[in-house]
Short mmCIF file of C-alpha atoms (C1' of nucleotides) in Angstrom, two decimals:
data_model
loop_
_atom_site.label_atom_id
_atom_site.label_comp_id
_atom_site.label_asym_id
_atom_site.label_seq_id
_atom_site.Cartn_x
_atom_site.Cartn_y
_atom_site.Cartn_z
CA MET A 371 10.93 -37.55 -3.37
CA ASN A 372 7.19 -37.18 -3.05
CA GLY A 373 5.02 -34.37 -4.28
CA ARG A 374 4.86 -32.50 -1.02
CA GLU A 375 8.62 -32.41 -0.47
CA GLU A 376 9.09 -31.24 -4.00
CA GLU A 377 6.71 -28.35 -3.46
CA TYR A 378 8.46 -27.28 -0.30
CA SER A 379 12.04 -27.34 -1.52
CA TYR A 380 12.12 -25.18 -4.61
CA LEU A 381 14.50 -22.55 -3.31
CA LEU A 382 16.33 -24.71 -0.81
CA GLU A 383 16.92 -27.36 -3.45
CA ARG A 384 18.43 -24.87 -5.86
CA LEU A 385 20.72 -23.58 -3.11
CA ARG A 386 21.99 -27.00 -2.12
CA ARG A 387 23.29 -27.49 -5.64
CA SER A 388 25.17 -24.20 -5.64
CA ASN A 389 28.38 -23.49 -3.79
CA TRP A 390 26.77 -21.10 -1.39
CA ARG A 391 28.03 -21.12 2.16
CA LEU A 392 25.08 -22.67 3.94
CA THR A 393 24.64 -21.44 7.50
CA ALA A 394 21.77 -22.08 9.88
CA GLN A 395 20.50 -18.54 9.29
CA ARG A 396 20.53 -18.85 5.53
CA ARG A 397 18.82 -22.19 5.70
CA ALA A 398 16.11 -20.70 7.91
CA VAL A 399 15.51 -17.86 5.46
CA ALA A 400 15.48 -20.23 2.49
CA GLU A 401 13.04 -22.57 4.22
CA VAL A 402 10.64 -19.74 4.94
CA LEU A 403 10.77 -18.80 1.28
CA SER A 404 10.36 -22.31 -0.13
CA GLY A 405 6.99 -23.12 -1.60
CA PRO A 406 4.45 -21.81 -4.07
CA ASP A 407 2.84 -18.37 -4.02
CA ILE A 408 5.09 -16.90 -1.37
CA HIS A 409 5.40 -13.12 -1.17
CA LEU A 410 6.85 -12.11 2.18
CA THR A 411 8.28 -8.86 3.46
CA ALA A 412 11.67 -8.80 5.18
CA GLU A 413 9.92 -8.37 8.51
CA GLU A 414 7.70 -11.39 7.85
CA VAL A 415 10.71 -13.46 6.85
CA LEU A 416 12.42 -12.40 10.08
CA SER A 417 9.55 -13.37 12.35
CA ARG A 418 8.99 -16.72 10.66
CA ALA A 419 12.69 -17.50 10.62
CA LYS A 420 12.84 -16.70 14.33
CA GLU A 421 10.31 -19.45 15.04
CA VAL A 422 12.93 -21.89 13.85
CA LEU A 423 16.09 -20.01 14.81
CA PRO A 424 15.35 -17.44 17.51
CA GLU A 425 18.81 -15.87 17.48
CA ILE A 426 18.66 -14.79 13.83
CA SER A 427 19.08 -11.04 13.40
CA ARG A 428 17.30 -8.52 11.26
CA ALA A 429 20.54 -7.52 9.53
CA THR A 430 21.23 -11.11 8.51
CA VAL A 431 17.77 -11.46 7.05
CA TYR A 432 18.29 -8.31 5.00
CA ASN A 433 21.77 -9.47 3.96
CA THR A 434 20.47 -12.85 2.90
CA LEU A 435 17.53 -11.44 0.98
CA LYS A 436 19.84 -9.11 -0.88
CA GLU A 437 22.27 -11.92 -1.63
CA LEU A 438 19.53 -14.18 -2.94
CA THR A 439 18.12 -11.37 -5.04
CA ASP A 440 21.56 -10.71 -6.57
CA ARG A 441 21.89 -14.39 -7.40
CA GLY A 442 18.54 -14.32 -9.20
CA GLU A 443 16.90 -16.63 -6.66
CA LEU A 444 14.43 -14.03 -5.45
CA GLU A 445 12.49 -11.31 -7.15
CA GLU A 446 11.73 -8.08 -5.31
CA VAL A 447 8.21 -6.90 -5.95
CA GLN A 448 6.84 -3.56 -4.88
CA ILE A 449 3.10 -4.07 -4.85
CA PHE A 450 2.10 -1.47 -2.27
CA PRO A 451 3.70 1.60 -0.78
CA GLY A 452 5.76 0.29 2.09
CA PRO A 453 7.98 -2.74 2.31
CA VAL A 454 9.20 -4.83 -0.63
CA HIS A 455 7.85 -8.34 -1.00
CA TYR A 456 10.20 -11.21 -1.84
CA ASP A 457 9.05 -13.77 -4.38
CA PRO A 458 11.04 -17.02 -4.67
CA ASN A 459 9.40 -17.84 -7.98
CA ALA A 460 12.12 -15.94 -9.84
CA VAL A 461 12.91 -18.70 -12.31
CA VAL A 462 9.51 -18.88 -13.94
CA ARG A 463 8.22 -15.85 -15.78
CA HIS A 464 4.99 -14.69 -14.18
CA HIS A 465 2.88 -11.71 -13.23
CA HIS A 466 1.00 -10.74 -10.08
CA LEU A 467 -2.64 -10.69 -9.09
CA VAL A 468 -3.32 -8.58 -6.02
CA CYS A 469 -6.36 -7.94 -3.86
CA SER A 470 -6.60 -4.24 -3.14
CA ARG A 471 -8.55 -4.89 0.05
CA CYS A 472 -6.89 -7.80 1.88
CA GLY A 473 -3.52 -7.51 0.16
CA LYS A 474 -3.30 -11.14 -0.90
CA ILE A 475 -0.75 -11.63 -3.69
CA MET A 476 -0.82 -14.47 -6.18
CA ASP A 477 1.45 -15.47 -9.03
CA ILE A 478 -0.26 -15.85 -12.37
CA GLN A 479 0.87 -17.19 -15.71
CA PRO A 480 1.29 -14.73 -18.53
CA TYR A 481 -1.81 -15.32 -20.63
CA GLY A 482 -2.95 -13.61 -23.78
CA LEU A 483 0.18 -11.55 -23.46
CA ASP A 484 1.78 -12.53 -26.73
CA SER A 485 0.55 -9.27 -28.11
CA LEU A 486 1.81 -7.28 -25.14
CA GLU A 487 4.38 -5.17 -26.83
CA LEU A 488 5.72 -1.68 -27.06
CA PRO A 489 3.84 0.77 -29.24
CA PRO A 490 5.76 1.30 -32.51
CA GLU A 491 6.87 4.82 -31.66
CA ALA A 492 8.44 3.66 -28.39
CA ARG A 493 9.97 0.52 -29.82
CA ASP A 494 12.54 2.32 -31.88
CA GLY A 495 15.88 2.41 -30.11
CA PHE A 496 14.57 0.95 -26.86
CA ARG A 497 15.98 -2.42 -25.87
CA LEU A 498 13.19 -4.09 -23.91
CA GLU A 499 14.39 -6.20 -21.00
CA GLN A 500 11.40 -6.97 -18.87
CA ILE A 501 7.69 -6.32 -18.49
CA ASP A 502 6.14 -6.08 -15.03
CA VAL A 503 2.39 -6.52 -14.81
CA ILE A 504 0.19 -6.18 -11.76
CA PHE A 505 -3.50 -7.03 -11.94
CA ARG A 506 -5.32 -5.22 -9.15
CA GLY A 507 -8.84 -5.85 -7.92
CA MET A 508 -10.97 -7.60 -5.34
CA CYS A 509 -10.58 -11.26 -4.58
CA GLU A 510 -13.55 -13.55 -4.14
CA GLU A 511 -13.59 -13.30 -0.33
CA CYS A 512 -13.35 -9.50 -0.31
CA ALA A 513 -15.73 -8.62 -3.14
CA MET B 1033 -5.07 29.73 -25.66
CA ASN B 1034 -2.20 28.51 -27.80
CA GLY B 1035 -0.84 25.00 -28.01
CA ARG B 1036 2.03 25.53 -25.64
CA GLU B 1037 -0.11 26.96 -22.85
CA GLU B 1038 -2.54 24.14 -23.24
CA GLU B 1039 0.23 21.60 -22.85
CA TYR B 1040 1.54 23.26 -19.73
CA SER B 1041 -1.71 23.75 -17.89
CA TYR B 1042 -3.29 20.32 -17.77
CA LEU B 1043 -3.30 19.95 -14.03
CA LEU B 1044 -3.55 23.62 -13.16
CA GLU B 1045 -6.48 24.02 -15.54
CA ARG B 1046 -8.38 21.18 -13.94
CA LEU B 1047 -7.80 22.65 -10.49
CA ARG B 1048 -9.02 26.11 -11.41
CA ARG B 1049 -12.39 24.61 -12.29
CA SER B 1050 -12.70 22.81 -8.99
CA ASN B 1051 -13.54 24.41 -5.67
CA TRP B 1052 -10.12 23.77 -4.25
CA ARG B 1053 -8.68 26.42 -1.97
CA LEU B 1054 -5.92 27.80 -4.14
CA THR B 1055 -2.92 29.02 -2.19
CA ALA B 1056 0.46 30.15 -3.51
CA GLN B 1057 1.98 26.85 -2.36
CA ARG B 1058 -0.61 24.71 -4.08
CA ARG B 1059 -0.29 26.73 -7.23
CA ALA B 1060 3.49 26.23 -7.18
CA VAL B 1061 3.12 22.48 -6.78
CA ALA B 1062 0.50 22.28 -9.50
CA GLU B 1063 2.64 24.33 -11.87
CA VAL B 1064 5.62 22.07 -11.37
CA LEU B 1065 3.40 19.11 -12.20
CA SER B 1066 1.72 20.61 -15.25
CA GLY B 1067 2.88 19.28 -18.58
CA PRO B 1068 3.43 16.04 -20.44
CA ASP B 1069 5.60 13.14 -19.31
CA ILE B 1070 6.19 14.43 -15.81
CA HIS B 1071 7.21 11.93 -13.14
CA LEU B 1072 8.69 13.74 -10.17
CA THR B 1073 9.48 12.64 -6.66
CA ALA B 1074 8.28 14.68 -3.69
CA GLU B 1075 11.81 15.98 -3.22
CA GLU B 1076 12.02 17.07 -6.84
CA VAL B 1077 8.68 18.80 -6.59
CA LEU B 1078 9.92 20.59 -3.48
CA SER B 1079 13.11 21.87 -5.03
CA ARG B 1080 11.40 23.04 -8.22
CA ALA B 1081 8.57 24.66 -6.30
CA LYS B 1082 11.16 26.47 -4.18
CA GLU B 1083 12.56 28.14 -7.27
CA VAL B 1084 9.24 29.92 -7.59
CA LEU B 1085 8.22 30.12 -3.93
CA PRO B 1086 11.29 29.77 -1.69
CA GLU B 1087 9.33 29.63 1.56
CA ILE B 1088 7.36 26.51 0.66
CA SER B 1089 7.89 23.67 3.11
CA ARG B 1090 8.47 19.99 2.66
CA ALA B 1091 5.37 19.15 4.72
CA THR B 1092 3.16 21.27 2.50
CA VAL B 1093 4.50 19.56 -0.60
CA TYR B 1094 3.72 16.17 0.89
CA ASN B 1095 0.28 17.36 2.03
CA THR B 1096 -0.53 18.74 -1.38
CA LEU B 1097 0.67 15.65 -3.22
CA LYS B 1098 -1.47 13.47 -1.00
CA GLU B 1099 -4.46 15.73 -1.49
CA LEU B 1100 -4.10 15.72 -5.26
CA THR B 1101 -3.68 11.95 -5.28
CA ASP B 1102 -6.86 11.50 -3.23
CA ARG B 1103 -8.71 13.73 -5.68
CA GLY B 1104 -7.54 11.56 -8.57
CA GLU B 1105 -5.43 14.33 -10.06
CA LEU B 1106 -2.14 12.51 -9.55
CA GLU B 1107 -1.11 8.91 -9.81
CA GLU B 1108 1.57 7.55 -7.51
CA VAL B 1109 3.95 5.26 -9.35
CA GLN B 1110 6.57 3.14 -7.67
CA ILE B 1111 9.04 2.41 -10.42
CA PHE B 1112 12.19 1.91 -8.39
CA PRO B 1113 12.96 1.13 -4.80
CA GLY B 1114 13.03 4.48 -3.07
CA PRO B 1115 10.73 7.44 -3.48
CA VAL B 1116 7.35 7.43 -5.19
CA HIS B 1117 7.01 9.32 -8.47
CA TYR B 1118 3.98 11.53 -9.08
CA ASP B 1119 2.36 11.43 -12.49
CA PRO B 1120 -0.16 14.16 -13.35
CA ASN B 1121 -1.42 12.17 -16.31
CA ALA B 1122 -3.96 10.42 -14.10
CA VAL B 1123 -6.93 11.05 -16.34
CA VAL B 1124 -5.68 9.19 -19.37
CA ARG B 1125 -5.10 5.48 -19.07
CA HIS B 1126 -1.45 4.71 -19.81
CA HIS B 1127 1.52 2.56 -18.93
CA HIS B 1128 5.17 3.30 -18.22
CA LEU B 1129 8.37 2.84 -20.13
CA VAL B 1130 11.47 3.06 -17.96
CA CYS B 1131 15.19 3.09 -18.65
CA SER B 1132 16.90 0.80 -16.18
CA ARG B 1133 20.14 2.73 -16.51
CA CYS B 1134 19.33 6.45 -16.49
CA GLY B 1135 15.94 6.14 -14.84
CA LYS B 1136 14.04 8.14 -17.43
CA ILE B 1137 10.29 7.47 -17.25
CA MET B 1138 7.89 7.92 -20.12
CA ASP B 1139 4.15 7.50 -20.47
CA ILE B 1140 3.05 5.17 -23.23
CA GLN B 1141 -0.30 4.37 -24.73
CA PRO B 1142 -1.71 0.93 -24.11
CA TYR B 1143 -1.06 -0.86 -27.38
CA GLY B 1144 -1.80 -4.40 -28.40
CA LEU B 1145 -3.18 -4.80 -24.93
CA ASP B 1146 -6.70 -5.73 -25.89
CA SER B 1147 -5.77 -9.30 -25.20
CA LEU B 1148 -4.19 -8.47 -21.86
CA GLU B 1149 -6.49 -10.28 -19.55
CA LEU B 1150 -6.58 -12.56 -16.59
CA PRO B 1151 -6.00 -16.24 -17.19
CA PRO B 1152 -9.34 -18.09 -17.00
CA GLU B 1153 -8.55 -19.79 -13.70
CA ALA B 1154 -7.82 -16.44 -12.03
CA ARG B 1155 -10.74 -14.64 -13.61
CA ASP B 1156 -13.37 -16.49 -11.66
CA GLY B 1157 -14.53 -14.48 -8.68
CA PHE B 1158 -11.92 -11.77 -9.08
CA ARG B 1159 -13.22 -8.30 -9.83
CA LEU B 1160 -10.48 -6.67 -11.90
CA GLU B 1161 -10.03 -2.95 -11.22
CA GLN B 1162 -6.76 -1.94 -12.76
CA ILE B 1163 -3.73 -3.25 -14.61
CA ASP B 1164 -0.32 -1.68 -14.01
CA VAL B 1165 2.31 -2.31 -16.66
CA ILE B 1166 5.96 -1.26 -16.58
CA PHE B 1167 8.18 -1.84 -19.61
CA ARG B 1168 11.82 -1.91 -18.47
CA GLY B 1169 14.88 -1.69 -20.65
CA MET B 1170 17.56 0.57 -22.08
CA CYS B 1171 16.70 3.81 -23.78
CA GLU B 1172 18.41 4.88 -26.97
CA GLU B 1173 21.00 7.08 -25.25
CA CYS B 1174 21.95 4.42 -22.71
CA ALA B 1175 22.02 1.31 -24.90
"C1'" DG C 1174 -14.60 35.43 11.33
"C1'" DT C 1175 -13.85 30.85 10.70
"C1'" DA C 1176 -12.36 26.93 8.67
"C1'" DT C 1177 -8.44 25.28 6.64
"C1'" DA C 1178 -3.58 25.35 4.94
"C1'" DT C 1179 1.16 26.06 6.36
"C1'" DG C 1180 5.63 25.19 8.54
"C1'" DC C 1181 8.52 23.32 11.86
"C1'" DA C 1182 10.45 19.72 14.25
"C1'" DA C 1183 9.96 15.24 15.97
"C1'" DA C 1184 8.59 10.60 15.16
"C1'" DG C 1185 8.00 6.61 12.17
"C1'" DC C 1186 9.03 2.87 9.09
"C1'" DA C 1187 12.02 0.31 5.90
"C1'" DT C 1188 16.51 -0.39 4.91
"C1'" DT C 1189 21.64 0.13 4.89
"C1'" DT C 1190 26.10 0.53 6.99
"C1'" DG C 1191 30.28 -0.02 10.06
"C1'" DC C 1192 32.57 -2.87 12.74
"C1'" DA C 1193 33.79 -6.24 16.18
"C1'" DT C 1194 32.69 -11.21 16.90
"C1'" DT C 1195 31.82 -15.82 15.31
"C1'" DA C 1196 31.59 -19.82 12.47
"C1'" DA C 1197 32.01 -22.44 7.92
"C1'" DA C 1198 35.04 -24.50 4.73
"C1'" DT D 107 43.55 -21.06 9.22
"C1'" DT D 108 41.32 -18.08 6.56
"C1'" DT D 109 37.62 -16.10 4.50
"C1'" DA D 110 33.16 -14.83 4.89
"C1'" DA D 111 28.73 -14.47 7.65
"C1'" DT D 112 26.58 -12.69 11.82
"C1'" DG D 113 24.67 -9.37 15.06
"C1'" DC D 114 24.34 -5.08 17.14
"C1'" DA D 115 23.49 -0.38 17.06
"C1'" DA D 116 23.72 3.75 14.68
"C1'" DA D 117 22.67 6.09 10.47
"C1'" DT D 118 20.02 6.92 6.36
"C1'" DG D 119 16.14 7.95 3.23
"C1'" DC D 120 11.40 8.70 2.63
"C1'" DT D 121 7.18 9.94 4.63
"C1'" DT D 122 3.83 11.06 8.33
"C1'" DT D 123 2.25 13.44 12.42
"C1'" DG D 124 1.23 17.04 16.06
"C1'" DC D 125 0.57 21.40 16.89
"C1'" DA D 126 0.98 26.41 16.89
"C1'" DT D 127 0.65 30.14 13.41
"C1'" DA D 128 -0.97 32.23 9.26
"C1'" DT D 129 -4.15 32.88 5.43
"C1'" DA D 130 -7.98 32.21 1.89
"C1'" DC D 131 -12.60 32.59 1.49
#
DNA sequence: GTATATGCAAAGCATTTGCATTAAA
DNA sequence: TTTAATGCAAATGCTTTGCATATAC
């Protein structure tokens, strides 16, 4: 397998190994969501999947996205008011960098976050599960 | 003014000083949103405002929330899928602590966040405006 | 008096649901 | 063959819009 194939098969590769009933529709959705820095809405997934499989329905896209989210293969991120974005980079812990003008979303590594912790008064009795961080600002092209 | 009044009039107090046309409806909305650790949905604001002013309409609540958000008096926070929560603590920089079971939302001080910064490779050319942080987990009563 | 806020109902967008049909294993 | 996925259309939840009426200043 060469570098390019590897990049493009993250999600699809994981799914092949699982015992998940693999239909043409699910493959189309998984393909659309395979790769780095992907953050698509359900509607975007639908239109891209239709390029490859025109008969795919909206309901199936929503079903599949929900299924993949439940399996931990996708992360739902709510960056803006409006539709949820689906991020296939659910395995690797990361945060999001977002341009407030053009809406571009990028995954970023946690960095300098070792000291990101609950203030002492909140820590007591609270079982921390997850920390969501969104960095908002202007990207180079928009600034 | 005693301590209790002070606590309860944050938002209302700020509005009195501004040249904002103060109607019974707007006062009702502002009252409902005055106090610490308030994170209400539009629907919750409506039902609480109705207790004080039964003739207030849903549209007016939405209008007023939008207006106050535009003026920087409220912050819209999207913690869960579903409705936006309105946070009147827009003046003081803070983050959110959320119970993933009961849904309780609390404001928390940024703490140990001095080192919360963009990774060097992302920093270049990006003009950072804001960092949103949500701590998710189980609160004491739910754990 | 005049500009602006209100309230109603209809429209809009994102998503979910029910159910009959179809296809994978 | 059997279980589960698909697709359609209707329903839901949240929010916005258009417009006639009412009200603060």
